[in-house]
Coordinates of C-alpha atoms and ligand atoms in Angstrom, one line a residue:
X1 CA 103.9 131.5 96.4
X2 CA 101.4 128.7 95.6
X3 CA 98.8 128.1 98.3
X4 CA 97.8 124.6 99.3
X5 CA 94.7 123.4 101.1
X6 CA 94.9 120.0 102.8
X7 CA 91.7 118.0 103.3
X8 CA 92.0 115.4 106.2
X9 CA 89.6 113.5 108.3
X10 CA 91.9 111.8 110.8
X11 CA 95.3 111.9 112.4
X12 CA 96.9 114.4 110.1
X13 CA 100.4 113.0 110.1
X14 CA 100.6 113.6 106.3
X15 CA 99.2 117.1 106.8
X16 CA 101.8 118.0 109.4
X17 CA 104.6 116.6 107.2
X18 CA 103.5 118.6 104.2
X19 CA 103.1 121.8 106.3
X20 CA 106.7 121.4 107.6
X21 CA 108.1 120.5 104.2
X22 CA 106.9 123.8 102.6
X23 CA 108.1 125.9 105.6
X24 CA 111.7 125.3 104.6
X25 CA 113.6 128.4 103.3
X26 CA 113.1 129.0 99.6
X27 CA 109.9 127.1 99.4
X28 CA 107.5 128.2 96.6
X29 CA 104.4 127.0 98.3
X30 CA 102.7 127.1 101.7
X31 CA 99.8 125.2 103.3
X32 CA 97.3 128.0 103.9
X33 CA 94.4 126.0 105.1
X34 CA 93.5 122.6 106.5
X35 CA 89.9 121.4 105.9
X36 CA 88.3 118.6 107.9
X37 CA 84.8 117.1 108.1
X38 CA 85.3 115.9 111.7
X39 CA 85.1 118.4 114.6
X40 CA 87.1 115.9 116.8
X41 CA 89.8 115.0 114.2
X42 CA 93.3 115.0 115.7
X43 CA 94.4 117.0 112.6
X44 CA 92.8 120.0 114.2
X45 CA 95.2 119.8 117.1
X46 CA 98.1 119.7 114.7
X47 CA 96.8 122.7 112.8
X48 CA 96.5 124.7 116.0
X49 CA 100.0 123.6 117.1
X50 CA 101.4 124.4 113.6
X51 CA 99.6 127.8 113.4
X52 CA 97.7 126.8 110.2
X53 CA 94.2 128.0 109.7
X54 CA 91.6 125.2 109.6
X55 CA 87.9 124.8 108.8
X56 CA 85.5 122.2 109.9
X57 CA 82.9 121.6 107.2
X58 CA 79.8 119.3 107.2
X59 CA 79.0 116.9 104.4
X60 CA 76.2 119.2 103.4
X61 CA 78.5 122.2 103.1
X62 CA 81.0 120.1 101.1
X63 CA 78.3 119.2 98.7
X64 CA 76.2 122.4 98.5
X65 CA 78.4 123.6 95.6
X66 CA 79.1 127.0 97.2
X67 CA 80.5 126.8 100.7
X68 CA 83.7 124.9 100.0
X69 CA 84.5 126.8 96.8
X70 CA 84.0 130.2 98.6
X71 CA 86.3 129.0 101.4
X72 CA 89.1 127.9 99.0
X73 CA 88.7 131.2 97.1
X74 CA 89.0 133.2 100.3
X75 CA 92.4 131.6 100.8
X76 CA 93.3 131.9 97.1
X77 CA 94.0 128.1 97.1
X78 CA 95.9 126.9 94.0
X79 CA 96.4 123.2 95.0
X80 CA 94.1 120.8 96.9
X81 CA 95.7 117.9 98.7
X82 CA 93.6 115.0 100.1
X83 CA 95.4 113.3 102.9
X84 CA 93.0 110.8 104.5
X85 CA 89.9 112.7 103.7
X86 CA 87.0 110.2 103.8
X87 CA 84.2 112.0 102.0
X88 CA 83.7 111.8 98.2
X89 CA 84.9 115.0 96.6
X90 CA 81.9 116.7 94.8
X91 CA 82.1 117.2 91.0
X92 CA 82.0 121.0 91.3
X93 CA 85.2 120.9 93.4
X94 CA 86.9 118.5 91.0
X95 CA 85.9 120.6 88.0
X96 CA 87.3 123.8 89.6
X97 CA 90.6 122.1 90.6
X98 CA 90.9 119.5 87.8
X99 CA 94.6 118.8 87.4
X100 CA 95.3 120.6 90.7
X101 CA 93.8 118.1 93.2
X102 CA 95.7 115.0 94.3
X103 CA 95.2 112.1 96.8
X104 CA 97.4 109.6 98.5
X105 CA 96.3 106.0 98.9
X106 CA 98.1 103.5 101.1
X107 CA 98.4 100.7 98.5
X108 CA 99.8 100.1 95.0
X109 CA 96.6 101.1 93.1
X110 CA 94.7 99.7 91.3
X111 CA 95.2 96.9 93.9
X112 CA 93.3 97.4 97.2
X113 CA 91.5 100.6 96.1
X114 CA 88.0 101.8 95.6
X115 CA 85.1 102.7 97.9
X116 CA 85.5 101.5 101.5
X117 CA 89.1 100.7 101.1
X118 CA 90.9 103.1 103.4
X119 CA 93.1 103.1 106.5
X120 CA 93.7 99.8 108.2
X121 CA 91.2 98.0 106.0
X122 CA 93.7 98.3 103.2
X123 CA 96.6 96.8 105.2
X124 CA 94.4 94.0 106.5
X125 CA 93.4 93.2 103.0
X126 CA 97.1 93.2 101.9
X127 CA 98.1 90.8 104.7
X128 CA 95.0 88.6 104.1
X129 CA 95.9 88.4 100.4
X130 CA 99.4 87.3 101.2
X131 CA 100.9 90.1 99.2
X132 CA 104.7 90.2 99.2
X133 CA 104.7 93.9 98.2
X134 CA 102.6 97.0 99.1
X135 CA 103.2 100.7 99.0
X136 CA 101.7 104.1 98.3
X137 CA 100.0 105.7 95.3
X138 CA 99.8 109.5 94.8
X139 CA 97.3 110.3 92.0
X140 CA 95.1 113.0 90.5
X141 CA 91.6 113.0 91.7
X142 CA 88.6 112.5 89.4
X143 CA 85.0 111.6 89.9
X144 CA 85.7 108.0 90.8
X145 CA 87.4 106.7 94.0
X146 CA 91.1 106.1 93.7
X147 CA 90.9 106.2 89.9
X148 CA 92.7 109.3 88.7
X149 CA 96.0 109.3 86.7
X150 CA 98.8 108.0 88.9
X151 CA 101.6 110.5 89.6
X152 CA 103.9 108.5 91.9
X153 CA 104.2 105.1 93.5
X154 CA 106.7 103.6 96.0
X155 CA 106.7 100.0 97.2
X156 CA 107.9 98.2 100.3
X157 CA 108.2 94.4 101.0
X158 CA 105.6 92.7 103.1
X159 CA 107.3 90.0 105.3
X160 CA 105.3 86.8 106.1
X161 CA 105.3 87.7 109.8
X162 CA 104.0 91.3 109.2
X163 CA 100.7 92.2 110.9
X164 CA 98.5 94.9 109.4
X165 CA 100.0 97.2 112.0
X166 CA 103.5 96.4 110.8
X167 CA 102.4 97.1 107.2
X168 CA 100.7 100.4 108.3
X169 CA 104.0 101.5 109.9
X170 CA 106.0 100.7 106.8
X171 CA 103.5 102.4 104.5
X172 CA 103.3 105.5 106.8
X173 CA 107.0 105.9 106.4
X174 CA 106.7 106.0 102.6
X175 CA 103.9 108.5 102.8
X176 CA 105.9 110.9 105.1
X177 CA 108.9 110.6 102.8
X178 CA 107.3 111.0 99.4
X179 CA 104.0 112.9 99.6
X180 CA 105.4 116.5 100.0
X181 CA 108.2 116.2 97.5
X182 CA 105.8 114.7 95.0
X183 CA 103.5 117.6 95.4
X184 CA 106.4 120.0 94.9
X185 CA 107.7 118.1 91.8
X186 CA 104.2 118.0 90.3
X187 CA 103.0 121.6 90.8
X188 CA 106.0 123.8 91.5
Ligands
GRF1 C1 97.1 107.7 105.2 O1 97.3 106.3 105.3 C2 96.8 107.9 103.7 O2 97.4 107.1 102.8 C3 95.3 107.7 103.6 O3 94.8 108.2 104.9 C4 95.8 108.1 105.9 C5 96.0 109.5 106.4 O4 96.7 109.4 107.6 N1 94.7 108.4 102.5 P1 97.0 110.8 108.4 O5 95.7 111.4 108.8 O6 97.8 111.7 107.4 O7 97.9 110.4 109.5

């Protein structure tokens, strides 16, 4: 049974979707831990409701080279999944999990990626640019923001009347549909 840790800083809708996906009978993986850097993140409420262990870590603990690695070792984590985690992943963690750490970004990278491009800012930029298409990118994580090898992309039309909130809703649906199966197909 492969063990997954999910890193999230916000709502946790992707985290919940992934937890449930791997709780289906015959699954070969489980979400053993949810890690967040925000003590008030709604993902914590989801973890409690789902009965998944969670840990709140500070930026200092993420970057001290020991705390986060010991935590993941304690849960025998095989795969790290970033789902709306807003801190840069330190090199030591990328080194230890190279090839086993993935991220989801709410645009068709390389468009609308990079530092500072997250959440609604992405959808606002897509609408402002008059894009006719947007989507999601699931990719391996390396030392640069949103730059690792792309594993999967799915796209959706942007209508001229779409607001950033409309785009966010469409993209969210793609995320909840594709992230968990892509993790399974990539690692299991
Ligand atoms: C998603 O839009 C994801 O693409 C991005 O952060 C958001 C996380 O949303 N990386 P949630 O916390 O899973 O609801």
